[in-house]
Every structure is written in structure tokens, then in C-alpha cells.
Coordinates of C-alpha atoms in Angstrom, one line a residue:
M1 CA 0.0 0.0 0.0
D2 CA 3.0 2.3 -0.2
G3 CA 1.9 3.4 -3.7
W4 CA -1.6 4.2 -2.3
R5 CA -0.3 6.3 0.5
G6 CA 2.0 8.2 -1.8
G7 CA -0.9 9.0 -4.1
E8 CA -3.6 9.5 -1.5
G9 CA -3.7 13.3 -1.9
F10 CA -4.0 12.9 -5.7
V11 CA -6.7 10.2 -5.4
K12 CA -8.9 12.2 -3.0
S13 CA -8.8 15.3 -5.2
A14 CA -9.3 13.3 -8.4
I15 CA -12.3 11.4 -6.9
L16 CA -13.9 14.7 -5.8
V17 CA -13.5 16.2 -9.3
L18 CA -14.8 13.1 -11.1
L19 CA -17.8 12.7 -8.8
L20 CA -18.7 16.3 -9.3
G21 CA -18.3 15.8 -13.0
F22 CA -20.7 12.9 -13.1
L23 CA -23.3 14.6 -10.9
G24 CA -23.1 18.0 -12.5
A25 CA -22.0 17.3 -16.0
S26 CA -18.6 18.8 -15.3
T27 CA -17.5 21.3 -18.0
A28 CA -13.8 20.4 -17.4
L29 CA -14.2 17.0 -19.1
R30 CA -16.8 18.0 -21.6
P31 CA -14.3 19.1 -24.4
I32 CA -12.8 15.6 -24.3
R33 CA -16.2 14.0 -25.0
E34 CA -17.2 16.6 -27.6
R35 CA -13.9 16.3 -29.5
A36 CA -14.0 12.5 -29.6
S37 CA -17.6 12.4 -30.6
A38 CA -17.1 14.9 -33.3
A39 CA -14.1 13.0 -34.7
T40 CA -15.3 9.5 -34.5
G41 CA -19.0 9.5 -33.7
S42 CA -18.5 6.4 -31.6
W43 CA -18.6 8.1 -28.2
G44 CA -22.0 9.4 -27.2
N45 CA -23.6 10.4 -23.9
Q46 CA -24.5 6.7 -23.3
R47 CA -20.8 5.6 -23.9
L48 CA -18.6 8.2 -22.3
F49 CA -20.9 9.6 -19.6
L50 CA -23.9 7.8 -18.2
R51 CA -27.2 9.4 -17.5
R52 CA -28.2 10.1 -13.9
D53 CA -30.8 7.3 -13.9
D54 CA -28.2 4.8 -15.0
S55 CA -25.9 5.5 -12.1
D56 CA -27.3 3.0 -9.6
I57 CA -24.3 1.5 -7.9
S58 CA -26.2 -1.7 -6.9
S59 CA -26.8 -2.6 -10.6
Y60 CA -23.1 -3.2 -11.3
S61 CA -20.6 -5.6 -9.8
G62 CA -17.2 -4.4 -9.0
W63 CA -15.1 -5.2 -12.0
N64 CA -11.4 -5.8 -11.4
I65 CA -9.7 -4.3 -14.4
T66 CA -6.2 -5.4 -13.3
G67 CA -4.4 -6.9 -16.3
T68 CA -2.7 -6.4 -19.6
Y69 CA -4.5 -4.8 -22.5
R70 CA -3.5 -4.8 -26.1
G71 CA -5.0 -2.8 -28.9
R72 CA -4.4 0.1 -31.3
W73 CA -3.6 3.8 -31.0
S74 CA -4.4 6.4 -33.7
F75 CA -4.6 10.2 -34.1
V76 CA -8.1 11.7 -34.0
E77 CA -7.1 14.0 -36.9
T78 CA -5.0 12.0 -39.3
T79 CA -3.9 15.1 -41.2
N80 CA -2.7 16.9 -38.0
R81 CA -0.1 14.9 -36.1
S82 CA 1.8 17.9 -34.6
S83 CA 3.8 17.4 -31.4
R84 CA 6.0 19.8 -29.5
F85 CA 8.0 17.2 -27.6
L86 CA 7.8 14.0 -29.5
E87 CA 8.2 13.3 -33.2
F88 CA 5.4 10.9 -34.3
G89 CA 6.6 9.2 -37.4
K90 CA 3.4 7.3 -37.9
S91 CA -0.3 8.0 -37.4
N92 CA -1.3 4.7 -35.7
G93 CA 0.2 1.6 -34.1
V94 CA 0.0 -1.0 -31.4
S95 CA -0.7 0.0 -27.8
V96 CA -0.2 -2.0 -24.6
L97 CA -1.7 -1.0 -21.3
E98 CA -0.7 -2.7 -18.0
L99 CA -3.0 -1.7 -15.2
V100 CA -3.2 -2.5 -11.5
S101 CA -6.5 -1.7 -9.8
T102 CA -6.7 -1.4 -6.0
P103 CA -10.0 -0.8 -4.0
T104 CA -10.1 2.3 -1.8
K105 CA -12.1 3.2 1.3
I106 CA -14.6 5.0 -0.9
S107 CA -17.2 2.6 -2.2
G108 CA -17.2 2.2 -6.0
V109 CA -13.8 3.8 -6.5
H110 CA -10.5 2.0 -7.3
Y111 CA -7.0 3.5 -7.4
V112 CA -5.3 2.6 -10.7
Q113 CA -1.5 2.5 -11.5
G114 CA 0.2 1.2 -14.6
A115 CA 2.0 1.9 -17.8
V116 CA 1.0 2.6 -21.4
T117 CA 3.4 1.5 -24.2
F118 CA 3.1 2.9 -27.7
H119 CA 4.6 0.8 -30.5
D120 CA 5.3 2.0 -34.0
V121 CA 5.7 5.6 -32.9
F122 CA 9.0 6.4 -34.6
D123 CA 10.2 5.8 -38.2
N124 CA 13.7 5.3 -37.0
E125 CA 14.5 1.6 -37.0
H126 CA 17.1 1.9 -34.2
D127 CA 14.3 3.1 -31.9
N128 CA 12.1 0.2 -32.7
G129 CA 9.2 2.7 -32.5
V130 CA 8.6 2.2 -28.8
A131 CA 7.6 4.9 -26.2
Q132 CA 6.3 4.3 -22.7
M133 CA 4.9 6.3 -19.8
R134 CA 3.6 5.6 -16.4
V135 CA 0.1 6.6 -15.5
E136 CA -2.1 6.7 -12.4
G137 CA -5.7 7.6 -11.8
V138 CA -9.1 6.4 -10.6
Y139 CA -11.6 3.9 -11.8
I140 CA -15.3 4.6 -10.9
W141 CA -16.7 1.1 -11.5
P142 CA -20.4 1.9 -11.0
F143 CA -20.1 4.3 -14.0
R144 CA -17.4 2.2 -15.7
Q145 CA -15.2 5.2 -16.2
L146 CA -11.4 5.3 -16.1
R147 CA -9.5 8.6 -15.7
M148 CA -5.7 8.7 -15.6
V149 CA -2.8 11.2 -15.8
A150 CA 0.9 10.7 -16.6
N151 CA 3.0 10.1 -13.6
S152 CA 6.8 9.6 -13.8
G153 CA 7.1 8.8 -10.1
T154 CA 9.9 9.7 -7.8
D155 CA 13.4 8.3 -8.2
G156 CA 13.8 5.4 -5.9
E157 CA 10.1 5.2 -5.0
P158 CA 8.6 2.0 -6.3
L159 CA 5.1 2.2 -7.8
Q160 CA 2.4 -0.2 -6.8
E161 CA 2.2 -1.9 -10.2
E162 CA 5.8 -3.2 -9.9
D163 CA 4.5 -6.2 -8.0
Y164 CA 2.1 -7.0 -10.8
F165 CA 4.8 -6.6 -13.4
L166 CA 7.1 -9.0 -11.5
S167 CA 4.4 -11.7 -11.6
N168 CA 3.0 -11.1 -15.1
P169 CA 4.5 -13.5 -17.6
Y170 CA 3.2 -11.4 -20.6
H171 CA 5.2 -8.4 -19.3
L172 CA 8.3 -10.3 -18.1
L173 CA 8.7 -12.5 -21.2
G174 CA 8.1 -9.5 -23.4
V175 CA 11.0 -7.6 -21.7
F176 CA 13.2 -10.8 -21.8
S177 CA 12.6 -11.4 -25.5
A178 CA 13.1 -7.7 -26.3
Q179 CA 16.5 -7.8 -24.5
V180 CA 17.6 -11.0 -26.3
F181 CA 16.1 -10.5 -29.8
Q182 CA 15.4 -6.8 -30.5
E183 CA 17.2 -4.0 -28.6
S184 CA 19.7 -3.1 -26.0
P185 CA 18.5 -2.3 -22.5
R186 CA 20.4 1.0 -22.4
D187 CA 18.6 2.4 -25.4
K188 CA 15.2 1.2 -24.3
I189 CA 15.5 2.8 -20.8
Q190 CA 16.7 6.1 -22.3
R191 CA 13.8 6.2 -24.8
K192 CA 11.1 5.5 -22.2
K193 CA 12.5 8.1 -19.8
S194 CA 12.6 10.9 -22.4
F195 CA 9.0 10.4 -23.4
T196 CA 7.5 11.0 -20.0
Y197 CA 10.0 13.2 -18.2
D198 CA 10.3 15.9 -20.9
M199 CA 6.6 16.1 -21.7
E200 CA 5.5 16.2 -18.1
K201 CA 7.3 19.5 -17.4
H202 CA 5.1 21.3 -20.0
C203 CA 2.0 19.1 -20.5
N204 CA -0.9 17.6 -18.6
I205 CA -1.3 14.2 -20.2
E206 CA -4.9 13.0 -19.5
I207 CA -6.5 9.8 -20.5
A208 CA -10.3 9.3 -20.3
A209 CA -11.6 5.8 -21.1
Q210 CA -14.9 3.8 -21.0
V211 CA -14.7 0.2 -19.7
S212 CA -16.9 -2.5 -21.1
R213 CA -17.0 -6.2 -20.5
I214 CA -16.7 -8.6 -23.4
S215 CA -19.5 -11.1 -23.7
S216 CA -18.9 -14.6 -22.6
S217 CA -19.3 -16.0 -26.1
Q218 CA -16.2 -13.9 -27.2
S219 CA -14.2 -14.5 -24.1
D220 CA -11.8 -17.4 -23.6
G221 CA -13.1 -19.8 -21.0
D222 CA -14.3 -18.5 -17.7
H223 CA -11.8 -15.6 -17.6
E224 CA -13.5 -12.2 -17.7
R225 CA -12.2 -9.9 -20.3
Y226 CA -12.7 -6.2 -20.7
H227 CA -12.4 -3.6 -23.4
L228 CA -11.2 0.0 -23.1
D229 CA -12.2 2.9 -25.4
G230 CA -10.3 6.0 -24.5
L231 CA -8.9 9.4 -25.6
M232 CA -5.5 10.8 -24.6
E233 CA -5.1 14.6 -24.6
S234 CA -2.2 16.8 -23.6
P235 CA -3.2 20.4 -22.8
A236 CA -0.1 22.5 -22.2
V237 CA 0.6 23.8 -18.7
D238 CA 1.4 27.3 -19.9
D239 CA -1.8 27.5 -22.1
D240 CA 0.3 27.5 -25.2
G241 CA -1.7 25.0 -27.1
E242 CA -1.7 21.2 -27.0
C243 CA 1.5 19.3 -26.7
F244 CA 0.3 16.8 -29.4
S245 CA -2.9 16.0 -31.2
P246 CA -5.5 13.9 -29.4
I247 CA -4.9 10.2 -29.6
L248 CA -7.6 7.5 -29.6
L249 CA -6.9 4.4 -27.6
N250 CA -8.7 1.1 -27.8
A251 CA -7.5 -2.1 -26.2
T252 CA -8.8 -5.5 -25.0
S253 CA -7.6 -7.4 -22.0
L254 CA -5.4 -10.4 -22.6
N255 CA -6.3 -13.7 -21.1
I256 CA -3.1 -14.4 -19.1
E257 CA -4.2 -18.0 -18.8
V258 CA -4.2 -18.4 -22.5
Y259 CA -0.8 -16.7 -22.7
Y260 CA 0.5 -18.9 -19.9
N261 CA -0.7 -21.9 -21.8
K262 CA 1.1 -20.7 -24.9
A263 CA 4.4 -20.5 -23.0
V264 CA 3.8 -24.0 -21.5
N265 CA 3.0 -25.4 -24.9
Y266 CA 6.3 -23.9 -26.2
T267 CA 8.3 -25.6 -23.4
L268 CA 6.5 -28.9 -24.2
M269 CA 7.6 -28.5 -27.8
V270 CA 11.2 -27.8 -26.8
T271 CA 11.1 -30.8 -24.4
F272 CA 9.8 -33.1 -27.1
I273 CA 12.3 -31.8 -29.6
S274 CA 15.1 -32.4 -27.1
F275 CA 13.9 -36.0 -26.6
L276 CA 13.9 -36.6 -30.4
Q277 CA 17.4 -35.2 -30.6
V278 CA 18.6 -37.6 -28.0
L279 CA 17.2 -40.5 -30.0
L280 CA 18.8 -39.2 -33.2
L281 CA 22.1 -38.9 -31.4
I282 CA 21.9 -42.4 -30.1
R283 CA 21.1 -43.6 -33.6
Q284 CA 24.1 -41.8 -35.0
M285 CA 26.5 -43.0 -32.3
E286 CA 25.5 -46.5 -33.1
H287 CA 26.1 -45.8 -36.8
S288 CA 29.6 -44.7 -36.1
N289 CA 30.4 -46.9 -33.0
T290 CA 33.8 -47.9 -34.4
Q291 CA 37.0 -46.0 -34.4
S292 CA 37.0 -45.6 -38.2
G293 CA 33.3 -44.5 -38.2
A294 CA 33.9 -41.9 -35.4
A295 CA 36.9 -40.5 -37.2
K296 CA 34.8 -39.7 -40.3
V297 CA 32.5 -37.4 -38.3
S298 CA 33.5 -33.7 -38.0
I299 CA 34.3 -32.6 -34.5
L300 CA 33.4 -29.0 -35.4
M301 CA 30.0 -30.1 -36.5
I302 CA 29.2 -31.8 -33.2
G303 CA 30.8 -29.0 -31.2
Q304 CA 28.8 -26.3 -32.9
Q305 CA 25.6 -28.1 -32.2
A306 CA 26.6 -28.6 -28.6
I307 CA 27.3 -24.9 -28.2
M308 CA 23.8 -24.1 -29.6
D309 CA 22.1 -26.5 -27.1
A310 CA 24.2 -24.9 -24.3
Y311 CA 22.9 -21.4 -25.3
L312 CA 19.3 -22.7 -25.4
C313 CA 19.7 -24.3 -22.0
L314 CA 20.9 -21.0 -20.5
L315 CA 18.1 -19.0 -22.2
H316 CA 15.4 -21.2 -21.0
L317 CA 16.8 -21.3 -17.5
T318 CA 17.0 -17.5 -17.4
A319 CA 13.4 -17.2 -18.6
G320 CA 12.3 -19.6 -15.9
I321 CA 14.1 -17.7 -13.2
L322 CA 12.7 -14.4 -14.5
V323 CA 9.1 -15.6 -14.6
E324 CA 8.5 -17.5 -11.4
S325 CA 5.0 -18.8 -12.4
L326 CA 6.6 -20.5 -15.4
F327 CA 9.7 -21.7 -13.7
N328 CA 8.8 -25.4 -13.7
A329 CA 8.0 -25.4 -17.5
F330 CA 11.1 -23.6 -18.6
A331 CA 13.3 -25.4 -16.1
T332 CA 12.2 -28.7 -17.6
A333 CA 13.0 -27.5 -21.1
A334 CA 16.4 -26.3 -19.9
F335 CA 17.1 -29.6 -18.2
F336 CA 16.5 -31.6 -21.4
K337 CA 18.7 -29.2 -23.4
F338 CA 21.4 -29.7 -20.7
V339 CA 21.1 -33.5 -21.1
V340 CA 21.4 -33.2 -24.8
F341 CA 24.6 -31.1 -24.8
S342 CA 26.4 -32.2 -21.6
I343 CA 25.8 -35.9 -21.7
F344 CA 25.3 -37.1 -25.3
E345 CA 26.9 -34.4 -27.5
M346 CA 29.9 -34.0 -25.2
R347 CA 30.3 -37.8 -25.0
Y348 CA 30.2 -38.0 -28.8
L349 CA 32.6 -35.1 -29.0
L350 CA 35.1 -37.0 -26.8
A351 CA 34.7 -40.2 -28.9
I352 CA 35.4 -38.3 -32.1
W353 CA 38.5 -36.7 -30.5
K354 CA 39.8 -40.1 -29.4
A355 CA 39.2 -41.7 -32.8
N356 CA 41.3 -39.0 -34.5
R357 CA 44.4 -39.7 -32.4
P358 CA 44.7 -43.5 -32.4
M359 CA 48.4 -43.6 -32.3
N360 CA 48.5 -41.7 -29.0
N361 CA 46.3 -44.2 -27.1
G362 CA 49.3 -45.8 -25.5
E363 CA 50.6 -42.6 -23.9
G364 CA 50.5 -41.9 -20.2
W365 CA 47.5 -40.6 -18.3
E366 CA 49.1 -37.3 -17.7
T367 CA 49.4 -36.6 -21.4
M368 CA 45.8 -37.7 -22.0
R369 CA 44.5 -35.5 -19.2
R370 CA 46.5 -32.5 -20.5
E371 CA 45.0 -32.9 -24.0
L372 CA 41.5 -33.4 -22.6
S373 CA 41.9 -30.2 -20.5
V374 CA 42.8 -28.3 -23.7
L375 CA 39.8 -29.7 -25.5
Y376 CA 37.4 -28.7 -22.7
S377 CA 38.9 -25.3 -22.2
R378 CA 38.6 -24.6 -25.9
F379 CA 34.9 -25.7 -25.9
Y380 CA 33.9 -23.6 -22.9
G381 CA 36.1 -20.7 -24.0
I382 CA 34.2 -20.6 -27.3
L383 CA 30.9 -20.9 -25.3
L384 CA 31.7 -17.9 -23.1
G385 CA 33.3 -15.9 -25.9
G386 CA 30.2 -16.4 -28.0
I387 CA 28.0 -14.9 -25.3
L388 CA 30.2 -11.8 -25.2
I389 CA 30.2 -11.5 -29.0
M390 CA 26.4 -11.8 -29.1
Y391 CA 26.1 -9.2 -26.3
E392 CA 28.3 -6.7 -28.2
L393 CA 26.8 -7.4 -31.6
H394 CA 23.3 -7.4 -30.3
N395 CA 21.8 -5.7 -33.3
F396 CA 23.3 -8.4 -35.6
L397 CA 21.7 -11.3 -33.9
R398 CA 20.0 -12.7 -36.9
P399 CA 23.2 -12.9 -39.1
I400 CA 24.9 -14.6 -36.1
L401 CA 22.1 -17.1 -36.0
F402 CA 22.7 -17.8 -39.7
I403 CA 26.4 -18.5 -38.9
M404 CA 25.4 -20.8 -36.1
Y405 CA 23.0 -22.7 -38.4
S406 CA 25.8 -23.5 -40.8
F407 CA 26.7 -26.5 -38.6
W408 CA 26.5 -29.0 -41.5
I409 CA 29.2 -27.2 -43.5
P410 CA 32.2 -28.6 -41.6
Q411 CA 31.0 -32.1 -42.2
I412 CA 30.5 -31.4 -46.0
T413 CA 34.1 -30.1 -46.1
I414 CA 35.5 -33.1 -44.3
N415 CA 33.7 -35.4 -46.6
V416 CA 35.3 -33.7 -49.7
I417 CA 38.8 -33.5 -48.2
R418 CA 39.0 -37.1 -46.9
D419 CA 36.6 -38.6 -49.4
T420 CA 34.8 -40.4 -46.5
R421 CA 32.0 -42.9 -47.1
K422 CA 28.7 -42.4 -45.3
P423 CA 29.8 -40.8 -42.0
L424 CA 26.3 -39.7 -41.0
H425 CA 23.1 -41.7 -40.9
P426 CA 20.4 -40.3 -43.2
H427 CA 17.9 -40.3 -40.3
Y428 CA 20.3 -38.2 -38.2
I429 CA 20.7 -35.7 -41.1
L430 CA 17.0 -35.2 -41.7
G431 CA 15.9 -35.3 -38.0
M432 CA 18.5 -32.8 -36.8
T433 CA 17.7 -30.5 -39.7
L434 CA 14.0 -30.4 -38.9
T435 CA 14.3 -30.3 -35.1
R436 CA 16.9 -27.5 -35.2
L437 CA 14.6 -25.4 -37.4
A438 CA 11.6 -25.7 -35.0
I439 CA 12.6 -23.1 -32.4
P440 CA 13.7 -20.2 -34.7
L441 CA 10.7 -20.8 -37.0
Y442 CA 8.4 -20.5 -33.9
I443 CA 10.1 -17.3 -32.6
F444 CA 10.4 -15.5 -35.9
G445 CA 7.6 -17.1 -38.0
C446 CA 4.7 -17.8 -35.7
P447 CA 2.2 -14.8 -35.5
G448 CA 1.0 -16.0 -32.1
N449 CA 4.3 -16.5 -30.4
F450 CA 4.3 -15.6 -26.7
M451 CA 7.5 -13.5 -26.9
H452 CA 6.0 -10.6 -28.8
I453 CA 8.6 -11.0 -31.7
E454 CA 7.4 -9.6 -35.0
V455 CA 7.0 -12.2 -37.8
D456 CA 9.8 -12.1 -40.4
I457 CA 8.7 -14.5 -43.1
N458 CA 11.6 -13.7 -45.5
W459 CA 14.2 -14.5 -42.8
C460 CA 12.5 -17.8 -41.9
I461 CA 12.4 -18.8 -45.6
S462 CA 16.0 -17.9 -46.0
L463 CA 17.0 -19.9 -42.9
G464 CA 15.0 -22.9 -44.1
V465 CA 16.5 -22.8 -47.6
F466 CA 20.0 -22.4 -46.2
L467 CA 19.8 -25.3 -43.8
G468 CA 17.8 -27.5 -46.3
L469 CA 20.6 -26.9 -48.9
Q470 CA 23.2 -28.1 -46.5
A471 CA 21.2 -31.3 -45.6
S472 CA 20.5 -32.0 -49.3
I473 CA 24.3 -31.9 -50.1
L474 CA 25.0 -34.3 -47.2
L475 CA 22.3 -36.7 -48.3
L476 CA 23.6 -36.6 -51.9
Q477 CA 27.1 -37.2 -50.6
H478 CA 25.7 -40.3 -48.7
Y479 CA 24.2 -41.8 -51.8
L480 CA 26.3 -40.5 -54.7
G481 CA 29.7 -40.1 -53.1
S482 CA 31.3 -37.4 -51.1
R483 CA 32.8 -35.7 -54.2
W484 CA 29.8 -35.9 -56.5
F485 CA 29.7 -32.2 -57.1
I486 CA 33.4 -31.7 -57.7
P487 CA 34.5 -31.8 -61.4
R488 CA 36.7 -34.8 -62.1
Q489 CA 39.3 -32.7 -63.8
I490 CA 40.3 -31.0 -60.5
L491 CA 40.0 -34.1 -58.3
P492 CA 43.2 -35.6 -57.0
E493 CA 44.3 -39.0 -58.0
K494 CA 42.5 -41.7 -56.0
Y495 CA 44.1 -45.0 -55.1
S496 CA 42.3 -48.0 -56.8
Y497 CA 42.0 -51.1 -54.7
Y498 CA 41.0 -53.2 -57.7
K499 CA 44.2 -54.1 -59.5
R500 CA 44.5 -56.8 -62.1
L501 CA 47.7 -58.9 -62.0
E502 CA 49.5 -59.0 -65.3
S503 CA 51.6 -62.1 -64.6
D504 CA 51.2 -65.4 -62.7
A505 CA 47.5 -65.0 -62.5
T506 CA 47.1 -68.6 -61.4
Q507 CA 48.7 -68.0 -58.0
T508 CA 46.6 -68.1 -54.9
T509 CA 46.9 -66.4 -51.5
D510 CA 45.0 -66.4 -48.3
C511 CA 42.8 -63.6 -46.9
V512 CA 44.1 -63.0 -43.3
I513 CA 40.6 -61.6 -42.4
C514 CA 38.5 -64.7 -43.2
M515 CA 41.4 -67.1 -43.4
T516 CA 40.2 -68.6 -46.7
A517 CA 42.0 -68.7 -50.1
I518 CA 41.7 -65.9 -52.7
D519 CA 41.5 -67.0 -56.3
L520 CA 43.4 -64.3 -58.2
A521 CA 42.2 -65.7 -61.5
Q522 CA 38.7 -64.4 -60.8
R523 CA 37.4 -61.0 -61.7
S524 CA 39.4 -58.1 -60.2
T525 CA 36.4 -56.9 -58.3
D526 CA 36.3 -60.0 -56.2
Y527 CA 39.5 -59.1 -54.4
M528 CA 41.2 -55.9 -53.3
V529 CA 44.9 -55.0 -53.1
T530 CA 46.2 -52.5 -50.6
P531 CA 49.1 -50.0 -51.3
C532 CA 51.3 -52.3 -49.3
D533 CA 50.5 -55.2 -51.8
H534 CA 48.4 -57.4 -49.5
F535 CA 45.4 -59.2 -50.9
F536 CA 41.9 -59.5 -49.3
H537 CA 38.4 -60.4 -50.3
S538 CA 36.5 -57.2 -51.3
G539 CA 33.8 -57.7 -48.8
C540 CA 36.2 -58.6 -46.0
L541 CA 38.4 -55.5 -46.5
Q542 CA 35.4 -53.1 -46.8
R543 CA 34.0 -54.4 -43.6
W544 CA 37.4 -54.1 -42.0
M545 CA 37.8 -50.5 -43.2
D546 CA 34.5 -49.7 -41.6
I547 CA 36.2 -50.5 -38.3
K548 CA 39.8 -49.5 -38.9
M549 CA 41.6 -47.7 -41.7
E550 CA 44.8 -49.7 -41.5
C551 CA 46.0 -52.8 -43.2
P552 CA 45.1 -56.0 -41.3
T553 CA 48.5 -57.5 -42.1
C554 CA 51.1 -54.7 -41.5
R555 CA 49.0 -52.0 -39.8
R556 CA 49.9 -49.4 -42.4
S557 CA 47.3 -46.6 -42.8
L558 CA 44.9 -47.1 -45.7
P559 CA 43.5 -44.5 -48.1
P560 CA 39.8 -44.2 -48.5
A561 CA 38.2 -46.8 -50.8

């Protein structure tokens, strides 16, 4: 009640003025009604001011208008958008009101505090078109009238609506997503401050609104929703004209339960996607469970995906801590992402690292521990460095996401350089491509996303095409060969395991893999000859090379088949 005590003098005087206005048709508020009625014709005596015979307090229940309202703002006079203290680049846009209503000792009167946010105000892209001001006033619920004025508050004195903001997922997640995806907090705070502080010195910003309840057929479930029709004016303190042209406001309360369910459904989607990624990783680890198979997989490709999952884990955990009512949902999504990157991807990363250094397995534990320390320090160094880079390059987050979603490119490059055969399972390629696209497409492509991010269809299409092109190249490398798109004229010479003996073709030798004889008089495709001149059955050596890329007889390294 500190906010109520701080505004007690204001409330008493405002209530007295409003009650006199209702009983005596106060002339102070009559210009607001007349101007709005003349401009739109939508506000008549029955809408903005009730007749005396309709003012029976017992005929109305006390509506609690606390909540978040979203709607539109527009100038009454579209041809005149003059402003002395704020340059309006547009004539209309989105408005968001967050109100907290508190009953007072006077029957039928509630004290209201909150904030009004105007989107699409500026043409400047760096401002993101956002301006905000705090308001306070009274709500006379028998007459369904809301009257508010701008109030910047006193430095260090918390306003009463702060408690509501700290528990409202719509507000908190909107702020969180704005910090992460749209703008820097320093610019946002500076913009909001200048809008209210500069104008309050010279203007009396007044908002008059009519409150109506939405019918149950249009409402979501049992939650009561309300609609506000209002007019914001700004008569100058020094009688030097208006600070800006009158602005019409209309907004409808948001059903926080529906918004809450959207956030919960999102976390369920992330949890399900993480579960699918675990299954895909297990399938891929089984596909490359040998030393030769693991050595074919790019360590950069797996490391890049592990860093992405680590970032997603941190983001969901931060959102859960920020919004206490959604902590369980976001913590569950963060936990599954933690399992994906810390258990499965890091384990696979270690297996690939060990497969690429087979000659050093016999070294001491100290050497192994030192090299492992270097590997982990590089991984977590890149992880922390990426956070700093994204913080500094906040306005270039979408190009950074494009770079992060190029995780298939290292594998494509390794396939071409080493001429590797089928390093990745096709199910892993397709599954990871689709599951990785789900979260960015929801954030930037879903009109009803709960983070208030504007839809960018072109960016979503570009990301889908970019990642789909990478997956297509990998699949074609799997079925057509790793160098299918490279012209043969520029390809290096490749060793051929199928040599035909020119002399003494009747000799026989044994295959040391299956311990049976090899008939060298047969077709050359029935046996294979290594660079060290050892003979093996074709099927035996191919199965051997899937396990180890070294000669079974002399342990010499073998080139790709």
C-alpha cells in the first residue's frame, strides 16, 4: 500500500473532481467528450458519460480491471499529427496498457496505476518505434469510467504496479525477448525516460476511457475480459496549445491463462524436440560406433551443435528464473537441453576426438589428461566468448544465427577432403535439420508466439532454404559419393584397390581376415589390393575398413576406398 499512501492526496482530489463531473456534467471534461464524438461519432452520452438514472451502484458488480490490455492507438485527426516534444513518425500503431486496480475506502472507487506503451511511434529503425509512460488515476466502477494522468514517479520510489509486473508472464517474457532479440536495454530505458520526463514538465497528459465487458461468447473460457475505449489529450501547462494532437486508444484485456498456456506449450515443444534429438544422437552414435566410423565425423559439426544447445539451456533457465510462475515449465526444457549437450553431445565429441588420435592411445594418463583439458577449455572458452560477442553485436543477432545454423558445412568439407564414405546416418541428417529449425521458426515465424517477436517470413524462408541446402548436399554425398559435385578434372588421383595382376594370375593367397583362399584368376572386383600389396576379399576388406583404416597384415594406414 506504499503506492496508495504516496498518491492518497492525488486520489482524493481526483475522486472529488470526477464525482462532481458525473453529478453536475462537469465542464472540465466536456471538451474531451465533444472532441472525440465529433471526430469518430463512436462516443455518445451513453458511452462516455452515463445518465443520472443509469448510475445506480447496486446494478453493477465491482469489475477488477487489473491486467494487460493490447490494442491500437491512432490520431483523431489523421492530417494533423503535430507534437511539441515527440516526433510521431506514424499515425497509428499498437498500444499495450498494463494496469493494477486497488480498492479504496470509498465505495465504488478504485485507485489505478500502470504503464502505457506505444509501439510504431518512430520511423527510426534503431528506436524500434517504442515509447512508454507511467500513469495513475481512478476507476469509478459503477459508471465504468477510467481517468488517468501521466506520472513519472519519484526516483527510488517503487510504484504499486511493480509487484504485478514482476508476476506477469506477458510483461516479463516480453521484456526478456526484447533484450535478447530486439534491442539493447540501455537504449530502451533512455527512450522510455525521455518520453515521460520531458513532456510532463510542460504538458498535462490526461486519459479518459470507457470500460466495457466482453460477452462470454467472445471470451476465452471462464476468464472475464474487458475492453477500453479512450482518448488521450495533452493540454499545455502554460496555455500555449496542446503538446500533441489527441490520440484515440482502444485495447482489449489479454487472457493471461491463454498466454500462460502458450508458454507452457512452447516448453513442451522444446522438451519433445530435445527427446527426439537424444534418440537421433543415439542412432548416429550406433552408426559410427567404431574408431573408423567416429573418425569420419567432423568434431566441429558436433561442437557447434553442442554450443547451440548450451545457449538454449541458458536462455530457458534464465526465462524460468525471471518468470516465477513458469519456472517449472522452462526449467524442464532447460534440463532436457542440458542433457542433450552435456551428456550425449559432449560424450560423442570425446569419442570423435579419441578416434582422430589412435596412435597416442598408448601414452600416459598425464598426457591424456592435459590434452583433454585443452579440449574442454577450448569448448567452454568458445561458449563464453560467443556470449560476449552476441552481447556486443546485439543488433546483428539474426546474421549470427545464420552463422550458427551452418553446422553441416564442416561435415561437408571433411567429406570432400577425406573422401569419406557415409559418415552420418540419413535419419540423423533429416531429423536434426527439422528439429533445429523448430525453435527459430516459432520465434520469428509464428504470429501468435508468446515472446512478442514480430514475424519475419523472409528471414524464416532464408534460414529454411540455407539449412535445407546443407542437408541436401549431405544426403547426396551419402548416396552419390562425397565428391559428387566436384569436377573430375580437378579431383586428386585416387588409389584404386581393384588391380589386375599382369603375370602369374594362377597363384593363390589367403585372406588374413576370413582365413580362406583368394582366387586371383577371378574377376578383379572379387578381391582388393592394398598399397602395401596385401590381398583381401573385397567384402572382407570393406567391412574391415568400416572398423579401422589400417592394413590387417602390416597395420599401415589405408587411403579411402
